[in-house]
Amino acid sequence: MGCASFEALCRERLDLSVTRAEQLTALFETLDADTVRALGADRASALMNLADATPSDDSVRDLLTAGLTLPSGRRLDVRAAPIRELNEAATAFRRAASKGTSKKPRGLTVDAAEQRRFEAAVKRLGRVVGDEGVVTKLIATRKESGAEAQVRLPLAAFEALVRAAAKGAK
C-alpha cells in the first residue's frame, strides 16, 4: 500500500495509532459488526476490556445483561455505566487479581505508581493553568517508556503553561 510499515500505514493513511488500529481489529475479530456499531467502538472496546478482566469467563453480552459486583463490593450497572467507569472497573479487577503477586496484570493497564504520578502532575498543571477546559487522560501502552499522558487545553492555558515552563527553565 506504499507505506514502509504497518505503523506508517496507520499514521499516514488512516490517521490512527497502531494501538487504536489493533484495538479496532480485535473488536471486529471478537464481536460482530452490528454489535460494534450499536455500542460504538469505544464502548465495545471498554466492554471487551472489562470482560477480559473479570475472573469469570464473561462475554460482552453477559456483561450487558447482568449486573456486576466490583472487587470493592460495589455493584456496577454495566449497561448504563459511562465508558470511563467500565475501564476503571477492568483496572480494579486486574489489580485485585494481581495482589500478592509480582506478575504484571494482563492487558494494557496503567500501574498504580504511574497513576499516582499522573494525578500529581495534573494537580500541578491545574495550579498553573486552572481547570477550565482542561482534559487529561493517562493511556496505557506497550512501550518500554510506560504510559502516555494526553492533555487537551485551551490556547490561553497552553500559553500560560509555556510561560511557566520558560520561567522555570531560567
Coordinates of C-alpha atoms in Angstrom, one line a residue:
M1 CA 0.0 0.0 0.0
G2 CA 3.0 2.2 -0.4
C3 CA 3.9 2.5 3.3
A4 CA 7.1 1.3 4.9
S5 CA 5.4 -0.4 7.8
F6 CA 2.0 -1.1 9.4
E7 CA 2.7 1.8 11.8
A8 CA 3.3 4.1 8.9
L9 CA 0.1 2.9 7.2
C10 CA -1.9 3.6 10.3
R11 CA -0.3 7.0 10.8
E12 CA -0.2 8.3 7.2
R13 CA -3.3 6.8 5.6
L14 CA -5.7 6.1 8.5
D15 CA -4.7 8.8 11.0
L16 CA -4.7 6.1 13.7
S17 CA -2.2 4.9 16.3
V18 CA -1.0 1.3 16.0
T19 CA -2.7 0.7 19.4
R20 CA -6.0 2.0 18.1
A21 CA -5.8 0.0 14.9
E22 CA -5.0 -3.2 16.9
Q23 CA -7.9 -2.4 19.2
L24 CA -10.4 -1.9 16.3
T25 CA -9.1 -5.1 14.7
A26 CA -9.7 -7.1 17.9
L27 CA -13.2 -5.6 18.2
F28 CA -14.2 -6.9 14.8
E29 CA -12.5 -10.2 15.4
T30 CA -14.3 -10.8 18.7
L31 CA -17.7 -9.1 18.2
D32 CA -20.0 -9.0 15.2
A33 CA -20.1 -5.7 13.2
D34 CA -23.7 -5.0 14.2
T35 CA -22.8 -5.1 17.9
V36 CA -19.8 -2.9 17.5
R37 CA -21.9 -0.4 15.5
A38 CA -24.7 -0.5 18.1
L39 CA -22.4 0.1 21.0
G40 CA -19.9 2.3 19.3
A41 CA -16.2 1.3 19.1
D42 CA -15.1 3.0 22.4
R43 CA -17.9 1.4 24.4
A44 CA -17.5 -2.0 22.8
S45 CA -13.7 -1.8 23.5
A46 CA -14.3 -0.9 27.1
L47 CA -16.7 -3.8 27.5
M48 CA -14.2 -6.2 25.9
N49 CA -11.6 -4.9 28.3
L50 CA -13.9 -5.5 31.2
A51 CA -14.9 -9.0 30.0
D52 CA -11.3 -9.9 29.7
A53 CA -10.5 -8.6 33.2
T54 CA -13.3 -10.3 35.2
P55 CA -12.3 -13.5 37.0
S56 CA -15.2 -15.5 35.3
D57 CA -15.4 -16.3 31.6
D58 CA -17.7 -13.4 30.8
S59 CA -18.6 -12.2 27.3
V60 CA -19.7 -8.7 26.3
R61 CA -23.3 -10.0 26.0
D62 CA -23.1 -11.5 29.5
L63 CA -22.0 -8.1 31.0
L64 CA -24.7 -6.2 29.2
T65 CA -27.5 -8.5 30.6
A66 CA -26.3 -8.9 34.2
G67 CA -25.1 -6.6 36.9
L68 CA -21.5 -6.9 38.0
T69 CA -20.0 -6.7 41.5
L70 CA -16.7 -5.0 41.6
P71 CA -13.8 -6.1 43.9
S72 CA -14.8 -3.3 46.2
G73 CA -18.2 -4.8 46.6
R74 CA -20.0 -2.0 44.8
R75 CA -22.5 -3.0 42.1
L76 CA -22.0 -1.7 38.6
D77 CA -24.8 -1.4 36.1
V78 CA -22.8 -2.2 33.1
R79 CA -25.4 -1.2 30.5
A80 CA -25.7 2.4 32.0
A81 CA -22.1 2.9 33.1
P82 CA -20.1 5.5 31.3
I83 CA -17.1 4.2 29.3
R84 CA -14.7 5.7 31.9
E85 CA -16.3 3.6 34.7
L86 CA -16.1 0.4 32.6
N87 CA -12.4 0.9 32.1
E88 CA -11.9 1.7 35.8
A89 CA -13.8 -1.5 36.7
A90 CA -11.5 -3.5 34.4
T91 CA -8.5 -1.9 36.1
A92 CA -10.0 -2.7 39.6
F93 CA -10.4 -6.4 38.6
R94 CA -6.9 -6.6 37.2
R95 CA -5.4 -5.0 40.3
A96 CA -7.4 -7.3 42.6
A97 CA -6.2 -10.4 40.7
S98 CA -2.5 -9.3 40.8
K99 CA -2.4 -8.5 44.6
G100 CA 0.2 -10.6 46.3
T101 CA 2.0 -11.4 43.0
S102 CA 4.8 -9.7 41.3
K103 CA 3.4 -10.6 37.9
K104 CA 2.2 -7.7 35.7
P105 CA -1.6 -7.9 35.1
R106 CA -2.9 -8.9 31.6
G107 CA -3.9 -6.4 29.1
L108 CA -2.9 -2.7 28.9
T109 CA -3.2 -1.4 32.4
V110 CA -1.6 1.7 33.9
D111 CA 0.2 0.7 37.1
A112 CA -0.6 2.3 40.5
A113 CA 2.7 4.3 40.5
E114 CA 2.1 5.7 37.1
Q115 CA -1.4 6.7 38.1
R116 CA -0.2 8.5 41.2
R117 CA 2.5 10.4 39.2
F118 CA -0.1 11.4 36.6
E119 CA -2.6 12.6 39.3
A120 CA 0.2 14.7 41.0
A121 CA 1.2 16.2 37.6
V122 CA -2.5 17.0 36.7
K123 CA -2.8 18.7 40.1
R124 CA 0.3 20.8 39.4
L125 CA -0.9 21.6 35.9
G126 CA -4.2 22.8 37.4
R127 CA -2.3 25.3 39.7
V128 CA -0.6 26.8 36.7
V129 CA -3.4 26.9 34.1
G130 CA -6.6 26.3 36.1
D131 CA -9.1 23.5 35.4
E132 CA -11.4 25.3 32.9
G133 CA -11.5 23.4 29.6
V134 CA -8.5 21.1 30.6
V135 CA -9.0 17.4 29.7
T136 CA -6.4 14.9 30.7
K137 CA -6.1 11.2 30.2
L138 CA -3.5 8.6 31.1
I139 CA -3.1 6.0 28.4
A140 CA -1.5 2.5 28.9
T141 CA 0.9 1.5 26.2
R142 CA 3.1 -1.5 25.3
K143 CA 6.1 0.9 25.1
E144 CA 9.1 0.4 27.4
S145 CA 8.7 4.1 28.5
G146 CA 5.4 3.3 30.1
A147 CA 2.1 5.1 30.0
E148 CA 1.4 8.2 27.9
A149 CA -0.3 11.4 29.1
Q150 CA -2.8 13.1 26.8
V151 CA -3.7 16.7 27.5
R152 CA -6.2 19.0 25.7
L153 CA -6.4 22.6 26.9
P154 CA -7.5 25.9 25.6
L155 CA -4.9 28.0 23.8
A156 CA -4.7 30.6 26.7
A157 CA -4.0 27.8 29.2
F158 CA -1.3 26.4 26.8
E159 CA 0.3 29.8 26.7
A160 CA 0.3 30.1 30.5
L161 CA 1.9 26.6 30.7
V162 CA 4.7 27.7 28.2
R163 CA 5.3 30.9 30.2
A164 CA 5.6 28.9 33.4
A165 CA 7.9 26.4 31.8
A166 CA 10.1 29.2 30.4
K167 CA 10.2 30.9 33.7
G168 CA 11.2 27.6 35.5
A169 CA 14.0 27.0 32.9
K170 CA 15.7 30.2 33.7

